[in-house]
């Protein structure tokens, strides 16, 4: 059985997956939510795949080059800067 994330609205732990909309629907309150909705990246306009790719790119870099990250993922320098800042802050808090 797949463990789905808790509903950010009511906290219930079970949800249906709606594959056509790439979202989840809570079994208790029937509200829709995504995997990003309860994370630090809920306001980011990029997908979780892009965030994971940037995280892997940061881990493989010796020296952090935000301009290169922005070009690679079609982000502005400012958008790449703030996304990298969020990723690094999250990594620090997990350690």
Coordinates of N, CA and C in Angstrom, one line a residue:
X1 N 0.8 -1.2 0.0 CA 0.0 0.0 0.0 C 0.9 1.2 0.0
X2 N 0.6 2.2 -0.9 CA 1.4 3.4 -1.0 C 1.0 4.3 0.1
X3 N 2.0 4.9 0.7 CA 1.8 5.9 1.8 C 1.6 7.2 1.1
X4 N 0.4 7.8 1.2 CA 0.2 9.1 0.7 C 0.5 10.2 1.7
X5 N 0.8 11.4 1.3 CA 1.0 12.4 2.3 C -0.2 12.8 3.0
X6 N -0.1 13.4 4.2 CA -1.3 13.8 4.9 C -1.9 15.0 4.2
X7 N -3.2 15.1 4.3 CA -4.0 16.2 3.7 C -3.6 17.5 4.5
X8 N -3.2 18.6 3.7 CA -2.9 19.8 4.4 C -4.1 20.5 5.0
X9 N -5.3 20.1 4.6 CA -6.5 20.8 5.0 C -7.0 20.2 6.3
X10 N -7.1 18.9 6.4 CA -7.7 18.2 7.6 C -6.7 17.3 8.3
X11 N -5.6 17.0 7.7 CA -4.6 16.1 8.3 C -4.8 14.7 8.2
X12 N -5.8 14.2 7.5 CA -6.1 12.8 7.3 C -5.0 12.2 6.4
X13 N -4.7 10.9 6.7 CA -3.6 10.3 6.1 C -3.9 9.5 4.8
X14 N -5.1 9.4 4.3 CA -5.4 8.7 3.1 C -6.0 9.6 2.1
X15 N -5.6 9.3 0.8 CA -6.0 10.1 -0.3 C -6.1 9.2 -1.6
X16 N -6.9 9.6 -2.5 CA -7.0 9.0 -3.8 C -6.1 9.8 -4.7
X17 N -5.5 9.1 -5.7 CA -4.6 9.7 -6.7 C -5.5 10.0 -7.9
X18 N -5.5 11.2 -8.4 CA -6.2 11.6 -9.6 C -5.1 11.8 -10.6
X19 N -4.9 10.8 -11.5 CA -3.8 10.8 -12.4 C -4.0 11.8 -13.5
X20 N -5.2 12.1 -13.9 CA -5.4 13.0 -15.0 C -5.1 14.4 -14.7
X21 N -5.1 14.8 -13.4 CA -4.8 16.1 -12.9 C -3.5 16.2 -12.2
X22 N -2.9 15.0 -11.9 CA -1.6 15.0 -11.2 C -1.8 15.5 -9.8
X23 N -2.9 15.2 -9.1 CA -3.2 15.7 -7.8 C -3.7 14.5 -6.9
X24 N -3.9 14.8 -5.7 CA -4.5 13.8 -4.7 C -5.8 14.4 -4.2
X25 N -6.7 13.5 -3.8 CA -8.0 14.0 -3.2 C -8.1 13.2 -1.9
X26 N -8.3 14.0 -0.8 CA -8.5 13.5 0.5 C -9.7 12.6 0.6
X27 N -9.6 11.4 1.3 CA -10.8 10.6 1.5 C -11.8 11.1 2.5
X28 N -11.3 11.9 3.4 CA -12.2 12.4 4.5 C -12.9 13.8 4.1
X29 N -12.1 14.8 3.7 CA -12.7 16.1 3.4 C -12.9 16.3 1.9
X30 N -12.5 15.4 1.1 CA -12.7 15.4 -0.4 C -12.1 16.6 -1.1
X31 N -11.1 17.3 -0.5 CA -10.5 18.4 -1.1 C -9.2 17.9 -1.9
X32 N -8.9 18.7 -2.9 CA -7.8 18.3 -3.8 C -6.5 19.0 -3.2
X33 N -5.4 18.3 -3.4 CA -4.1 18.9 -3.0 C -3.0 18.2 -3.8
X34 N -1.8 18.8 -3.9 CA -0.7 18.2 -4.7 C 0.4 17.9 -3.7
X35 N 1.4 17.2 -4.2 CA 2.5 16.9 -3.3 C 3.3 18.1 -2.9
X36 N 3.3 19.2 -3.7 CA 4.0 20.4 -3.4 C 3.2 21.3 -2.4
X37 N 1.9 21.0 -2.2 CA 1.1 21.9 -1.4 C 1.5 22.0 0.1
X38 N 2.1 20.9 0.6 CA 2.5 21.0 2.0 C 4.0 21.1 2.2
X39 N 4.7 21.5 1.1 CA 6.2 21.6 1.2 C 6.6 23.0 1.2
X40 N 7.9 23.2 1.3 CA 8.5 24.6 1.2 C 8.4 25.2 -0.2
X41 N 8.1 24.4 -1.2 CA 8.1 24.8 -2.6 C 6.7 25.0 -3.1
X42 N 5.7 25.2 -2.2 CA 4.3 25.3 -2.7 C 4.1 26.5 -3.6
X43 N 4.9 27.6 -3.4 CA 4.7 28.8 -4.3 C 5.6 28.8 -5.5
X44 N 6.5 27.8 -5.6 CA 7.4 27.7 -6.7 C 6.7 27.4 -8.0
X45 N 7.0 28.0 -9.1 CA 6.4 27.7 -10.4 C 7.0 26.6 -11.2
X46 N 7.9 25.9 -10.5 CA 8.6 24.8 -11.2 C 8.2 23.4 -10.6
X47 N 8.4 22.4 -11.4 CA 7.9 21.1 -10.9 C 8.9 20.5 -9.9
X48 N 8.4 19.5 -9.2 CA 9.3 18.8 -8.2 C 10.5 18.1 -8.9
X49 N 10.2 17.6 -10.1 CA 11.4 17.0 -10.9 C 12.5 18.0 -11.1
X50 N 12.1 19.3 -11.4 CA 13.1 20.3 -11.7 C 13.8 20.6 -10.3
X51 N 13.1 20.7 -9.3 CA 13.7 21.0 -8.0 C 14.7 19.8 -7.6
X52 N 14.3 18.6 -7.8 CA 15.2 17.5 -7.6 C 16.5 17.5 -8.5
X53 N 16.3 17.9 -9.7 CA 17.4 18.0 -10.7 C 18.3 19.1 -10.2
X54 N 17.8 20.2 -9.7 CA 18.7 21.3 -9.2 C 19.4 20.9 -8.0
X55 N 18.7 20.1 -7.1 CA 19.3 19.6 -5.9 C 20.5 18.7 -6.2
X56 N 20.3 17.8 -7.2 CA 21.4 17.0 -7.6 C 22.5 17.7 -8.3
X57 N 22.2 18.8 -9.0 CA 23.2 19.6 -9.7 C 24.0 20.4 -8.6
X58 N 23.4 20.9 -7.6 CA 24.1 21.5 -6.5 C 25.1 20.6 -5.8
X59 N 24.6 19.4 -5.6 CA 25.4 18.4 -4.9 C 26.7 18.0 -5.7
X60 N 26.5 18.0 -7.0 CA 27.7 17.6 -7.9 C 28.6 18.8 -8.2
X61 N 28.2 20.0 -7.8 CA 29.1 21.2 -8.1 C 30.1 21.4 -7.0
X62 N 31.3 21.7 -7.4 CA 32.3 22.1 -6.4 C 32.0 23.6 -6.0
X63 N 31.9 24.4 -7.0 CA 31.6 25.8 -6.8 C 30.2 26.1 -7.3
X64 N 29.3 26.8 -6.5 CA 28.0 27.0 -6.9 C 27.9 28.1 -7.9
X65 N 27.3 27.8 -9.1 CA 27.1 28.8 -10.2 C 25.6 28.9 -10.5
X66 N 25.0 30.0 -9.9 CA 23.6 30.2 -10.1 C 23.2 30.5 -11.5
X67 N 24.0 31.2 -12.2 CA 23.7 31.6 -13.6 C 23.6 30.3 -14.5
X68 N 24.5 29.4 -14.2 CA 24.5 28.1 -15.0 C 23.2 27.3 -14.6
X69 N 22.9 27.3 -13.4 CA 21.6 26.5 -13.0 C 20.4 27.2 -13.6
X70 N 20.4 28.5 -13.7 CA 19.3 29.2 -14.3 C 19.2 28.9 -15.8
X71 N 20.4 28.9 -16.5 CA 20.4 28.6 -17.9 C 20.0 27.1 -18.2
X72 N 20.4 26.2 -17.4 CA 20.1 24.8 -17.6 C 18.6 24.5 -17.4
X73 N 18.0 25.2 -16.5 CA 16.6 24.9 -16.2 C 15.6 26.0 -16.7
X74 N 16.1 26.9 -17.6 CA 15.3 27.9 -18.1 C 14.6 28.8 -17.1
X75 N 15.4 29.2 -16.1 CA 15.0 30.1 -15.0 C 15.7 31.4 -15.1
X76 N 15.1 32.5 -14.6 CA 15.9 33.7 -14.6 C 16.9 33.6 -13.4
X77 N 17.9 34.5 -13.5 CA 18.9 34.5 -12.4 C 18.2 34.6 -11.0
X78 N 17.3 35.6 -10.9 CA 16.6 35.8 -9.7 C 15.8 34.6 -9.2
X79 N 15.1 34.0 -10.1 CA 14.3 32.8 -9.8 C 15.2 31.6 -9.3
X80 N 16.4 31.4 -10.1 CA 17.3 30.4 -9.7 C 17.9 30.7 -8.4
X81 N 18.3 31.9 -8.1 CA 18.9 32.3 -6.8 C 18.0 31.9 -5.6
X82 N 16.7 32.4 -5.7 CA 15.8 32.1 -4.6 C 15.5 30.6 -4.5
X83 N 15.4 29.9 -5.6 CA 15.2 28.4 -5.5 C 16.4 27.7 -4.8
X84 N 17.6 28.1 -5.2 CA 18.8 27.5 -4.6 C 18.8 27.8 -3.2
X85 N 18.5 29.1 -2.8 CA 18.5 29.5 -1.4 C 17.5 28.6 -0.6
X86 N 16.3 28.4 -1.1 CA 15.4 27.5 -0.4 C 15.9 26.1 -0.3
X87 N 16.5 25.5 -1.3 CA 17.0 24.2 -1.3 C 18.2 24.1 -0.3
X88 N 19.1 25.0 -0.2 CA 20.2 25.0 0.7 C 19.7 25.2 2.2
X89 N 18.7 26.0 2.4 CA 18.1 26.2 3.7 C 17.4 24.9 4.2
X90 N 16.7 24.2 3.3 CA 16.1 23.0 3.6 C 17.2 21.9 4.0
X91 N 18.2 21.8 3.2 CA 19.3 20.9 3.4 C 20.0 21.1 4.8
X92 N 20.2 22.4 5.1 CA 20.8 22.8 6.4 C 19.9 22.3 7.6
X93 N 18.6 22.5 7.4 CA 17.6 22.2 8.5 C 17.5 20.7 8.7
X94 N 17.8 19.9 7.7 CA 17.7 18.4 7.8 C 18.9 17.8 8.4
X95 N 20.0 18.6 8.5 CA 21.2 18.0 9.1 C 21.3 18.2 10.5

